[in-house]
Amino acid sequence: MKIYNKILLQLVAILFICSLSACDENINLKPEGILSSDIYFDNPADYDKALNALYVRLNAGTYNQWIDATADDALVTHSWNRGFDLGRGTATAFSSFPNDKWTQNYISVQRANNIVANIDKYAWSGGENNQERNKILSEARSLRAYFYLDLVCLFGRIQFYEKNPATVEESKSIAQVENPKMVFDFILKELEESIPTLPETIGASNKSKLGKPAARLLRARAAAYAAGYLNDKSYFDITLFETEKLLSASHTLGDYEKLFTYGNLDLSEVILSKQYSADAKNSWGNWYNNSIGGYCVTSPIKALVDAYEYIKPINPSLPYLNKDSRFYASIYAPGAIIRGKYYNTIPHNTIVKDGKTYFDPAKDYGEFQDKEVLHGDVLGESGGGEWNKTPTGFTYKKYNAEGETWNTFNAFIIFRFAEAYLLRAEAIVERGGSEAEAKSLIKIIRDRSGNSNSIDDMIANKYGSLLNLIRNERRVEMAQEGLRLFDIRRWKLFLDVMNEPAQGIEYRDFDGTPSNKIYNVVPLRSFAAKDYWWPIPQSEIDLNKGRISQNEEWEN
């Protein structure tokens, strides 16, 4: 032991002497396996990695697909899933989805702030004139704007900061924003300053990165949101400016159904996407119907289905035929074909022949005898877990890859050119511009879907105004893309539409006198003025100890 102690003392002495001399030139003083801004950002590759860690935050937790079920398009099916209570008017300050959204968005903001704050930690050639530096900075600022837009539109009175606090004491100085206008104006300014140094175009192989088109569309959207949330239509002038630039760029609208399946990145309509791979799959099997192994976590309701126009007259025995083609690309309803069989959720509407299930020839859809019926989606009948069946009779098709259930990795679209047409048409009408131009923009969208109905006739007989038609176009075009909640809020429709009963499929009961029936999923929902904003998570209020307060009436 004495020998070992002597050797140890000698080593300590040598290290001490080295610390007083130049021995540290041969010692790696950078901690291995520990990352912080103090030792990071010393080469351009570090900034790319930091940006990738920010881009991965897009559609984190597939929240873009969950959130439409907190509006009037769908319902969350299971009580234990996020958004169940928000879609029924029973949410509290302890609800999971607001907490998830608040947390995940602030993680994203902090990652963006870290890039912005350290952009000049590396000595760029040419300094502030370096093109790569400015592109990286603009990407980070634009993404920060994206996540702040989500926060301010959901919660209103958020905590806002451009620089991450370095200490607990610094974090105590972060104020709660009482007027959302400050955040909207910051977002619009950030994007205006970032757009010039972003790439003009992004190639098909790199649509997971921001270029000018994505930032312009984000700015156009943010301005439209500001116009509604702040009751100031002058913000639509920004929407008009950005959409004019966007629609002058070279692009074509793709096949609608192909936008949401494998290969969608090859379509020029797609501007920015969240990409997945065989090694990083999405989890969209959650949305598949029960009969093919999915969990049916959100279910479209009748109000959304009814928003798709009939192109030909209604056939009472085939009520979900003859609709706008976007319906068949987005939603499964009775009579749809899935994996070579007919989809069915109508009770007691089938027969068994030779061990196979078919529509009953004497009942609705009975004329469809060329294929079997997929068994396992009807409530109350055998086949799989009852809790994984749609309560409305509808399931989402959009983004589903029919040949697979769980092993899918098709990309989710964050921005696409069709939204620019819709935003521009809306802004034109809201600012008293040319209705002829607005109609021409909407006609392009409708023509792509094969909707040959006269716009003027539909205004006269169904919508009552061009603005209402445009709003409906946005609803059906962008269904299940995470935008509906923000739209019904900014249009001041939230309480009207959310207090309507959430209904399911229509079908005829042939066990008695044939008559129209409806699945009444939630016969009565109850929403009040407080529900316009989501509650600030109670855990955040507790952590901040009086520095932030709850949105009005949520604490009661």
Coordinates of C-alpha atoms in Angstrom, one line a residue:
M1 CA 0.0 0.0 0.0
K2 CA 2.9 2.4 0.8
I3 CA 4.3 1.8 -2.7
Y4 CA 1.0 2.6 -4.3
N5 CA 0.6 5.7 -2.1
K6 CA 4.0 6.9 -3.1
I7 CA 3.2 6.4 -6.8
L8 CA -0.1 8.3 -6.4
L9 CA 1.6 11.2 -4.8
Q10 CA 4.2 11.3 -7.6
L11 CA 1.4 11.4 -10.2
V12 CA -0.4 14.2 -8.3
A13 CA 2.9 16.2 -8.2
I14 CA 3.5 15.7 -11.9
L15 CA -0.1 16.9 -12.7
F16 CA 0.4 19.9 -10.5
I17 CA 3.7 20.9 -12.2
C18 CA 2.0 20.4 -15.6
S19 CA -0.7 22.8 -14.6
L20 CA 1.9 25.5 -13.9
S21 CA 3.6 24.9 -17.3
A22 CA 2.7 24.2 -20.8
C23 CA 1.6 20.6 -20.3
D24 CA -2.0 21.6 -21.0
E25 CA -1.2 21.9 -24.7
N26 CA -1.4 18.1 -24.9
I27 CA -4.4 17.7 -22.7
N28 CA -8.0 17.7 -24.1
L29 CA -9.8 20.2 -21.8
K30 CA -13.2 19.9 -23.6
P31 CA -15.5 17.5 -21.6
E32 CA -16.4 14.5 -23.7
G33 CA -20.1 13.6 -23.9
I34 CA -21.3 16.9 -22.5
L35 CA -22.9 19.5 -24.8
S36 CA -23.5 23.1 -23.9
S37 CA -23.4 26.4 -25.8
D38 CA -20.1 27.1 -24.0
I39 CA -18.3 24.3 -25.9
Y40 CA -20.6 24.1 -29.0
F41 CA -20.9 26.1 -32.1
D42 CA -17.3 26.2 -33.0
N43 CA -17.8 25.1 -36.6
P44 CA -20.6 25.3 -39.2
A45 CA -21.6 21.7 -38.8
D46 CA -22.6 22.4 -35.2
Y47 CA -25.2 24.9 -36.5
D48 CA -26.6 22.4 -39.0
K49 CA -27.0 19.9 -36.2
A50 CA -28.7 22.4 -33.9
L51 CA -31.1 23.3 -36.8
N52 CA -31.9 19.7 -37.3
A53 CA -32.7 19.4 -33.6
L54 CA -35.1 22.3 -34.1
Y55 CA -36.7 21.0 -37.4
V56 CA -37.5 17.7 -35.6
R57 CA -39.9 19.7 -33.4
L58 CA -42.3 20.3 -36.3
N59 CA -45.5 18.2 -35.7
A60 CA -43.9 16.9 -32.5
G61 CA -46.1 14.2 -31.0
T62 CA -48.2 14.4 -34.2
Y63 CA -50.0 17.2 -32.5
N64 CA -51.0 18.8 -35.8
Q65 CA -53.2 15.7 -36.4
W66 CA -54.6 15.6 -32.9
I67 CA -55.6 19.2 -32.7
D68 CA -58.4 19.1 -35.3
A69 CA -60.3 16.9 -32.9
T70 CA -60.4 19.8 -30.4
A71 CA -62.4 21.9 -33.0
D72 CA -65.6 21.0 -34.8
D73 CA -64.2 18.5 -37.4
A74 CA -63.7 15.5 -35.2
L75 CA -63.7 13.9 -31.7
V76 CA -60.9 12.2 -29.7
T77 CA -62.2 8.7 -29.3
H78 CA -60.6 7.5 -26.1
S79 CA -60.9 9.3 -22.8
W80 CA -57.2 8.7 -22.0
N81 CA -56.0 10.4 -25.1
R82 CA -54.9 14.1 -25.4
G83 CA -57.7 16.5 -26.4
F84 CA -60.7 14.3 -25.3
D85 CA -61.9 16.9 -22.8
L86 CA -61.0 19.9 -25.0
G87 CA -63.4 18.6 -27.7
R88 CA -66.2 18.2 -25.2
G89 CA -66.0 21.4 -23.2
T90 CA -64.8 19.6 -20.0
A91 CA -61.1 20.6 -20.0
T92 CA -59.4 22.0 -16.9
A93 CA -56.1 23.7 -16.1
F94 CA -54.8 20.2 -15.4
S95 CA -55.7 18.8 -18.9
S96 CA -52.8 17.0 -20.6
F97 CA -52.9 18.5 -24.1
P98 CA -52.4 22.2 -23.1
N99 CA -49.6 21.0 -20.9
D100 CA -48.0 19.1 -23.8
K101 CA -48.4 21.9 -26.2
W102 CA -47.0 24.5 -23.9
T103 CA -44.0 22.4 -23.0
Q104 CA -43.1 21.2 -26.5
N105 CA -43.4 24.7 -28.0
Y106 CA -41.2 26.2 -25.4
I107 CA -38.6 23.5 -25.9
S108 CA -38.6 24.5 -29.6
V109 CA -38.4 28.3 -28.8
Q110 CA -35.4 27.6 -26.5
R111 CA -33.6 25.6 -29.2
A112 CA -34.2 28.5 -31.7
N113 CA -33.1 31.1 -29.1
N114 CA -29.9 29.1 -28.6
I115 CA -29.0 29.2 -32.3
V116 CA -29.8 32.9 -32.6
A117 CA -27.8 33.9 -29.5
N118 CA -24.7 31.9 -30.6
I119 CA -24.7 32.7 -34.3
D120 CA -21.5 34.6 -34.0
K121 CA -19.7 32.3 -31.6
Y122 CA -18.0 30.9 -34.7
A123 CA -15.9 33.3 -36.7
W124 CA -17.7 33.4 -40.0
S125 CA -15.6 34.5 -43.0
G126 CA -16.9 37.9 -43.8
G127 CA -18.8 38.2 -40.5
E128 CA -22.4 39.4 -40.9
N129 CA -22.1 39.3 -44.6
N130 CA -21.5 35.6 -44.7
Q131 CA -24.3 33.9 -46.7
E132 CA -24.4 30.6 -44.8
R133 CA -24.5 32.5 -41.4
N134 CA -27.4 34.6 -42.5
K135 CA -29.3 31.6 -43.9
I136 CA -28.9 29.7 -40.6
L137 CA -30.0 32.7 -38.6
S138 CA -33.1 33.2 -40.7
E139 CA -34.0 29.6 -40.5
A140 CA -33.8 29.7 -36.7
R141 CA -35.8 33.0 -36.4
S142 CA -38.5 31.7 -38.8
L143 CA -38.9 28.5 -36.9
R144 CA -39.0 30.5 -33.6
A145 CA -41.8 32.5 -35.2
Y146 CA -43.7 29.3 -36.1
F147 CA -43.7 28.0 -32.6
Y148 CA -44.5 31.4 -31.0
L149 CA -47.5 31.6 -33.4
D150 CA -48.8 28.3 -32.1
L151 CA -48.3 29.4 -28.5
V152 CA -50.0 32.8 -28.8
C153 CA -52.9 31.5 -30.8
L154 CA -53.6 28.7 -28.3
F155 CA -53.0 30.5 -25.0
G156 CA -53.0 34.2 -25.7
R157 CA -51.2 35.4 -22.6
I158 CA -47.9 33.6 -23.0
Q159 CA -44.4 34.1 -21.6
F160 CA -42.3 35.7 -24.3
Y161 CA -38.5 36.0 -24.5
E162 CA -35.9 36.2 -27.3
K163 CA -32.9 35.1 -25.1
N164 CA -32.9 32.0 -22.9
P165 CA -32.4 32.8 -19.2
A166 CA -29.0 31.6 -17.9
T167 CA -30.1 31.3 -14.3
V168 CA -33.2 30.7 -12.2
E169 CA -33.1 34.3 -11.2
E170 CA -33.1 35.5 -14.8
S171 CA -36.1 33.3 -15.6
K172 CA -38.0 35.1 -12.9
S173 CA -37.8 38.3 -15.0
I174 CA -39.7 36.8 -18.0
A175 CA -43.0 38.6 -18.1
Q176 CA -46.4 37.3 -19.2
V177 CA -47.7 39.0 -22.3
E178 CA -51.1 40.6 -21.6
N179 CA -51.7 41.8 -25.2
P180 CA -51.1 39.2 -27.9
K181 CA -50.5 42.0 -30.4
M182 CA -46.9 42.3 -29.3
V183 CA -46.2 38.7 -30.1
F184 CA -48.0 38.8 -33.5
D185 CA -46.1 41.9 -34.5
F186 CA -42.8 40.3 -33.4
I187 CA -43.6 37.2 -35.5
L188 CA -44.4 39.3 -38.6
K189 CA -41.2 41.4 -38.2
E190 CA -39.0 38.4 -37.6
L191 CA -40.3 36.8 -40.8
E192 CA -40.0 40.0 -42.8
E193 CA -36.4 40.4 -41.8
S194 CA -35.6 36.7 -42.4
I195 CA -37.1 36.1 -45.8
P196 CA -34.4 38.0 -47.9
T197 CA -31.6 35.7 -46.7
L198 CA -33.4 32.4 -47.1
P199 CA -33.0 30.3 -50.3
E200 CA -35.3 31.1 -53.2
T201 CA -36.3 27.5 -53.7
I202 CA -35.8 24.1 -52.0
G203 CA -35.3 21.0 -54.0
A204 CA -37.5 17.9 -53.8
S205 CA -34.9 16.1 -51.8
N206 CA -34.7 18.8 -49.2
K207 CA -38.2 19.9 -48.4
S208 CA -37.6 19.5 -44.7
K209 CA -35.7 22.9 -44.8
L210 CA -37.1 26.4 -44.9
G211 CA -36.8 28.5 -47.9
K212 CA -38.4 31.8 -48.9
P213 CA -41.8 30.2 -49.9
A214 CA -42.3 28.6 -46.5
A215 CA -41.4 31.8 -44.6
R216 CA -43.7 33.8 -46.9
L217 CA -46.6 31.4 -46.4
L218 CA -46.0 31.4 -42.6
R219 CA -46.1 35.2 -42.7
A220 CA -49.2 35.3 -44.8
R221 CA -50.9 32.8 -42.3
A222 CA -49.7 34.7 -39.3
A223 CA -51.1 38.0 -40.7
A224 CA -54.5 36.4 -41.4
Y225 CA -54.5 35.0 -37.8
A226 CA -53.6 38.4 -36.4
A227 CA -56.4 40.1 -38.4
G228 CA -58.9 37.8 -36.7
Y229 CA -57.4 37.4 -33.2
L230 CA -56.8 41.2 -32.9
N231 CA -59.9 42.3 -34.8
D232 CA -57.8 44.3 -37.2
K233 CA -58.3 43.6 -40.9
S234 CA -55.4 45.8 -42.0
Y235 CA -53.2 42.8 -41.2
F236 CA -54.7 41.1 -44.3
D237 CA -52.5 43.6 -46.4
I238 CA -49.5 41.5 -45.3
T239 CA -51.3 38.4 -46.4
L240 CA -52.0 39.9 -49.8
F241 CA -48.4 41.0 -50.2
E242 CA -46.9 37.6 -49.3
T243 CA -49.4 35.6 -51.4
E244 CA -48.8 37.7 -54.4
K245 CA -45.1 36.8 -54.2
L246 CA -45.9 33.2 -53.5
L247 CA -48.3 32.7 -56.4
S248 CA -45.9 34.4 -58.9
A249 CA -43.4 31.6 -58.2
S250 CA -43.3 28.5 -60.4
H251 CA -45.4 25.7 -59.1
T252 CA -48.3 23.4 -59.9
L253 CA -50.9 21.9 -57.7
G254 CA -50.5 18.1 -57.4
D255 CA -53.0 15.3 -57.4
Y256 CA -54.8 15.8 -54.1
E257 CA -54.7 12.2 -52.9
K258 CA -51.0 11.8 -53.7
L259 CA -50.2 14.8 -51.5
F260 CA -50.7 12.6 -48.4
T261 CA -49.1 9.3 -49.4
Y262 CA -45.6 8.1 -50.3
G263 CA -43.9 10.3 -52.9
N264 CA -45.5 13.5 -51.9
L265 CA -42.1 15.3 -51.7
D266 CA -41.9 15.0 -55.5
L267 CA -44.9 17.3 -55.9
S268 CA -44.1 21.0 -56.5
E269 CA -47.1 22.0 -54.4
V270 CA -45.3 20.8 -51.2
I271 CA -43.2 23.6 -49.7
L272 CA -42.1 22.3 -46.3
S273 CA -42.6 18.9 -44.7
K274 CA -41.8 16.9 -41.6
Q275 CA -40.1 13.9 -42.9
Y276 CA -39.9 10.3 -41.6
S277 CA -37.9 7.3 -42.7
A278 CA -37.6 3.5 -42.3
D279 CA -35.5 4.2 -39.2
A280 CA -37.7 7.0 -37.9
K281 CA -41.3 6.0 -38.6
N282 CA -44.4 8.0 -37.9
S283 CA -47.1 6.6 -35.6
W284 CA -50.1 7.2 -37.8
G285 CA -51.4 3.7 -37.3
N286 CA -53.1 5.3 -34.3
W287 CA -55.6 6.8 -36.8
Y288 CA -56.4 3.6 -38.7
N289 CA -59.7 1.9 -38.2
N290 CA -60.1 -1.1 -35.9
S291 CA -60.6 -3.7 -38.6
I292 CA -57.0 -3.1 -40.0
G293 CA -55.3 -2.9 -36.6
G294 CA -55.6 0.8 -35.8
Y295 CA -56.8 2.6 -32.7
C296 CA -59.1 5.2 -34.4
V297 CA -57.8 7.8 -32.0
T298 CA -59.7 10.7 -33.6
S299 CA -63.0 10.3 -35.5
P300 CA -64.4 12.8 -38.1
I301 CA -67.9 14.0 -37.3
K302 CA -70.9 14.7 -39.6
A303 CA -70.3 18.4 -39.6
L304 CA -67.0 17.9 -41.5
V305 CA -68.5 15.3 -43.8
D306 CA -71.4 17.6 -44.7
A307 CA -68.9 20.4 -45.6
Y308 CA -67.9 18.4 -48.7
E309 CA -70.3 19.4 -51.5
Y310 CA -72.3 16.9 -53.5
I311 CA -71.3 17.1 -57.2
K312 CA -74.3 15.1 -58.2
P313 CA -77.7 14.6 -56.5
I314 CA -77.9 12.7 -53.2
N315 CA -78.9 9.0 -53.6
P316 CA -80.7 8.1 -50.3
S317 CA -79.5 4.5 -50.5
L318 CA -75.9 5.6 -51.1
P319 CA -75.6 8.9 -49.1
Y320 CA -71.8 9.1 -49.2
L321 CA -71.5 8.9 -53.0
N322 CA -71.3 11.8 -55.5
K323 CA -69.2 14.1 -53.3
D324 CA -66.2 16.3 -53.9
S325 CA -63.2 14.1 -54.5
R326 CA -61.4 15.5 -51.5
F327 CA -63.8 13.7 -49.3
Y328 CA -62.7 10.3 -50.6
A329 CA -59.1 11.2 -50.2
S330 CA -59.6 12.3 -46.6
I331 CA -62.3 10.2 -44.9
Y332 CA -63.6 6.7 -44.9
A333 CA -67.4 6.4 -44.8
P334 CA -69.7 3.4 -45.6
G335 CA -69.1 2.3 -49.2
A336 CA -65.5 3.4 -49.3
I337 CA -62.9 0.9 -50.5
I338 CA -60.1 0.0 -48.2
R339 CA -57.6 -2.8 -48.9
G340 CA -59.8 -4.2 -51.6
K341 CA -63.0 -4.4 -49.5
Y342 CA -65.9 -2.2 -48.6
Y343 CA -65.7 -0.1 -45.4
N344 CA -68.9 -0.3 -43.3
T345 CA -70.0 1.1 -40.0
I346 CA -73.8 0.8 -40.4
P347 CA -75.3 -1.7 -37.9
H348 CA -77.1 -4.8 -39.2
N349 CA -76.3 -3.9 -42.8
T350 CA -74.5 -7.0 -43.9
I351 CA -75.0 -10.7 -44.5
V352 CA -72.7 -13.7 -44.6
K353 CA -72.4 -15.8 -47.7
D354 CA -70.0 -18.8 -47.9
G355 CA -68.2 -17.5 -44.9
K356 CA -67.7 -14.0 -46.3
T357 CA -69.3 -10.7 -45.4
Y358 CA -71.3 -8.7 -48.0
F359 CA -73.7 -5.8 -47.9
D360 CA -77.3 -7.0 -47.5
P361 CA -78.8 -6.6 -51.0
A362 CA -82.1 -5.4 -49.4
K363 CA -80.5 -2.5 -47.5
D364 CA -78.4 0.6 -48.1
Y365 CA -75.2 -0.1 -50.2
G366 CA -76.8 -3.4 -51.1
E367 CA -76.1 -2.9 -54.8
F368 CA -72.4 -3.2 -54.0
Q369 CA -71.9 -6.9 -54.3
D370 CA -68.6 -7.0 -56.2
K371 CA -66.4 -7.0 -53.1
E372 CA -66.6 -8.2 -49.6
V373 CA -67.2 -5.9 -46.6
L374 CA -64.3 -5.4 -44.2
H375 CA -65.5 -6.8 -40.9
G376 CA -64.8 -5.3 -37.5
D377 CA -65.8 -1.6 -37.6
V378 CA -69.4 -1.6 -36.6
L379 CA -70.2 -0.6 -33.0
G380 CA -71.7 -3.4 -31.0
E381 CA -70.7 -6.2 -33.4
S382 CA -67.9 -8.6 -33.1
G383 CA -64.4 -7.9 -34.3
G384 CA -61.5 -6.4 -32.4
G385 CA -61.6 -4.1 -29.4
E386 CA -64.9 -2.2 -29.1
W387 CA -63.0 0.8 -27.7
N388 CA -61.0 1.1 -30.9
K389 CA -64.0 1.5 -33.1
T390 CA -65.0 4.9 -34.4
P391 CA -67.9 6.3 -32.4
T392 CA -69.0 8.4 -35.3
G393 CA -68.9 5.9 -38.1
F394 CA -66.2 7.8 -40.0
T395 CA -62.4 7.4 -39.9
Y396 CA -59.6 9.4 -41.4
K397 CA -58.0 8.3 -44.6
K398 CA -55.7 11.3 -45.1
Y399 CA -52.1 10.4 -44.5
N400 CA -52.9 6.7 -44.2
A401 CA -50.8 4.4 -46.3
E402 CA -53.3 1.6 -47.0
G403 CA -50.8 -1.2 -47.6
E404 CA -49.5 -0.8 -44.1
T405 CA -50.6 0.2 -40.6
W406 CA -47.7 0.9 -38.3
N407 CA -44.6 0.7 -40.4
T408 CA -45.2 3.9 -42.4
F409 CA -43.0 6.9 -43.0
N410 CA -44.7 9.2 -45.5
A411 CA -44.0 12.9 -44.8
F412 CA -46.4 15.3 -43.1
I413 CA -46.9 18.6 -45.0
I414 CA -46.3 21.7 -43.0
F415 CA -46.9 24.2 -45.8
R416 CA -48.2 23.8 -49.4
F417 CA -49.1 26.2 -52.1
A418 CA -52.9 25.5 -52.0
E419 CA -53.1 27.5 -48.7
A420 CA -51.7 30.5 -50.5
Y421 CA -54.7 30.5 -52.9
L422 CA -57.1 30.2 -50.0
L423 CA -55.5 32.9 -47.8
R424 CA -55.3 35.3 -50.8
A425 CA -58.9 34.8 -51.7
E426 CA -60.0 35.4 -48.1
A427 CA -57.8 38.5 -47.8
I428 CA -59.1 40.0 -51.0
V429 CA -62.7 39.7 -49.8
E430 CA -61.9 40.9 -46.3
R431 CA -60.2 44.0 -47.8
G432 CA -62.9 44.7 -50.3
G433 CA -60.9 43.7 -53.4
S434 CA -61.8 42.1 -56.6
E435 CA -64.4 39.3 -56.1
A436 CA -63.6 38.1 -59.6
E437 CA -60.0 37.5 -58.6
A438 CA -61.0 35.7 -55.4
K439 CA -63.4 33.5 -57.3
S440 CA -60.7 32.6 -59.8
L441 CA -58.3 31.6 -57.1
I442 CA -61.0 29.4 -55.4
K443 CA -61.9 27.9 -58.8
I444 CA -58.4 26.6 -59.3
I445 CA -58.7 24.8 -55.9
R446 CA -62.1 23.4 -56.8
D447 CA -61.1 22.4 -60.3
R448 CA -58.3 20.3 -58.9
S449 CA -60.8 18.3 -56.9
G450 CA -63.2 17.9 -59.8
N451 CA -65.8 20.1 -58.2
S452 CA -67.8 21.5 -61.1
N453 CA -70.4 23.2 -59.1
S454 CA -71.0 26.8 -60.0
I455 CA -69.5 29.1 -57.4
D456 CA -72.2 31.7 -57.9
D457 CA -74.9 29.1 -57.6
M458 CA -73.4 27.7 -54.4
I459 CA -73.2 31.1 -52.9
A460 CA -76.8 31.8 -53.7
N461 CA -78.2 28.4 -52.6
K462 CA -75.8 27.2 -49.8
Y463 CA -73.3 29.7 -48.4
G464 CA -75.0 33.1 -48.7
S465 CA -71.7 34.9 -49.3
L466 CA -68.4 34.5 -51.1
L467 CA -66.5 34.7 -47.8
N468 CA -68.5 31.8 -46.4
L469 CA -67.7 29.7 -49.4
I470 CA -64.0 30.5 -49.1
R471 CA -64.1 29.5 -45.5
N472 CA -65.7 26.2 -46.3
E473 CA -63.1 25.6 -49.0
R474 CA -60.4 26.1 -46.5
R475 CA -62.1 23.6 -44.1
V476 CA -62.4 20.8 -46.6
E477 CA -59.1 21.5 -48.4
M478 CA -57.0 21.6 -45.2
A479 CA -58.9 19.0 -43.1
Q480 CA -56.7 17.0 -40.7
E481 CA -53.8 19.4 -41.2
G482 CA -54.1 21.1 -37.8
L483 CA -55.6 24.5 -38.8
R484 CA -59.3 24.3 -38.1
L485 CA -59.2 25.4 -34.4
F486 CA -57.3 28.5 -35.2
D487 CA -59.7 29.3 -38.1
I488 CA -63.0 29.0 -36.1
R489 CA -61.4 31.2 -33.4
R490 CA -60.2 34.0 -35.7
W491 CA -63.5 33.9 -37.5
K492 CA -65.4 34.3 -34.2
L493 CA -67.3 31.1 -34.9
F494 CA -65.9 29.0 -32.0
L495 CA -68.9 29.1 -29.6
D496 CA -71.5 28.7 -32.3
V497 CA -70.0 25.6 -33.9
M498 CA -68.6 24.0 -30.8
N499 CA -72.0 24.0 -29.0
E500 CA -73.6 22.1 -31.8
P501 CA -74.1 18.3 -31.1
A502 CA -71.3 16.1 -32.5
Q503 CA -73.1 13.7 -34.8
G504 CA -72.1 10.6 -36.7
I505 CA -73.2 8.8 -39.8
E506 CA -76.7 8.9 -41.2
Y507 CA -78.2 5.5 -42.0
R508 CA -81.7 3.9 -42.4
D509 CA -83.0 1.4 -40.0
F510 CA -84.5 -1.5 -42.0
D511 CA -85.4 -3.4 -38.9
G512 CA -88.5 -1.1 -38.6
T513 CA -90.0 1.6 -40.8
P514 CA -87.1 3.0 -42.9
S515 CA -86.2 6.4 -41.6
N516 CA -83.2 8.5 -41.3
K517 CA -81.1 7.9 -38.3
I518 CA -78.0 9.5 -36.8
Y519 CA -75.4 8.4 -34.4
N520 CA -75.7 11.0 -31.7
V521 CA -72.1 10.8 -30.4
V522 CA -72.2 13.7 -27.9
P523 CA -75.8 15.0 -28.0
L524 CA -74.8 18.1 -26.0
R525 CA -71.4 19.8 -25.6
S526 CA -71.0 22.9 -23.4
F527 CA -68.5 25.6 -24.3
A528 CA -68.3 29.0 -22.7
A529 CA -66.3 32.2 -23.5
K530 CA -63.3 30.9 -21.4
D531 CA -62.8 28.1 -23.9
Y532 CA -61.7 30.5 -26.6
W533 CA -58.2 30.3 -25.1
W534 CA -56.8 27.1 -23.8
P535 CA -55.9 27.1 -20.0
I536 CA -52.4 27.8 -19.1
P537 CA -51.1 24.6 -17.5
Q538 CA -51.6 24.8 -13.7
S539 CA -48.1 23.2 -13.3
E540 CA -46.6 26.3 -15.0
I541 CA -48.5 28.6 -12.8
D542 CA -47.4 26.7 -9.7
L543 CA -43.7 26.7 -10.8
N544 CA -43.8 30.5 -11.5
K545 CA -45.2 31.3 -8.1
G546 CA -47.3 34.3 -8.9
R547 CA -45.3 35.6 -11.8
I548 CA -47.9 34.4 -14.3
S549 CA -51.7 34.1 -13.9
Q550 CA -54.4 31.8 -15.4
N551 CA -56.5 32.8 -18.4
E552 CA -59.8 34.3 -17.4
E553 CA -62.3 32.1 -15.7
W554 CA -60.2 28.9 -15.9
E555 CA -59.3 29.2 -12.3
N556 CA -62.9 29.0 -11.2

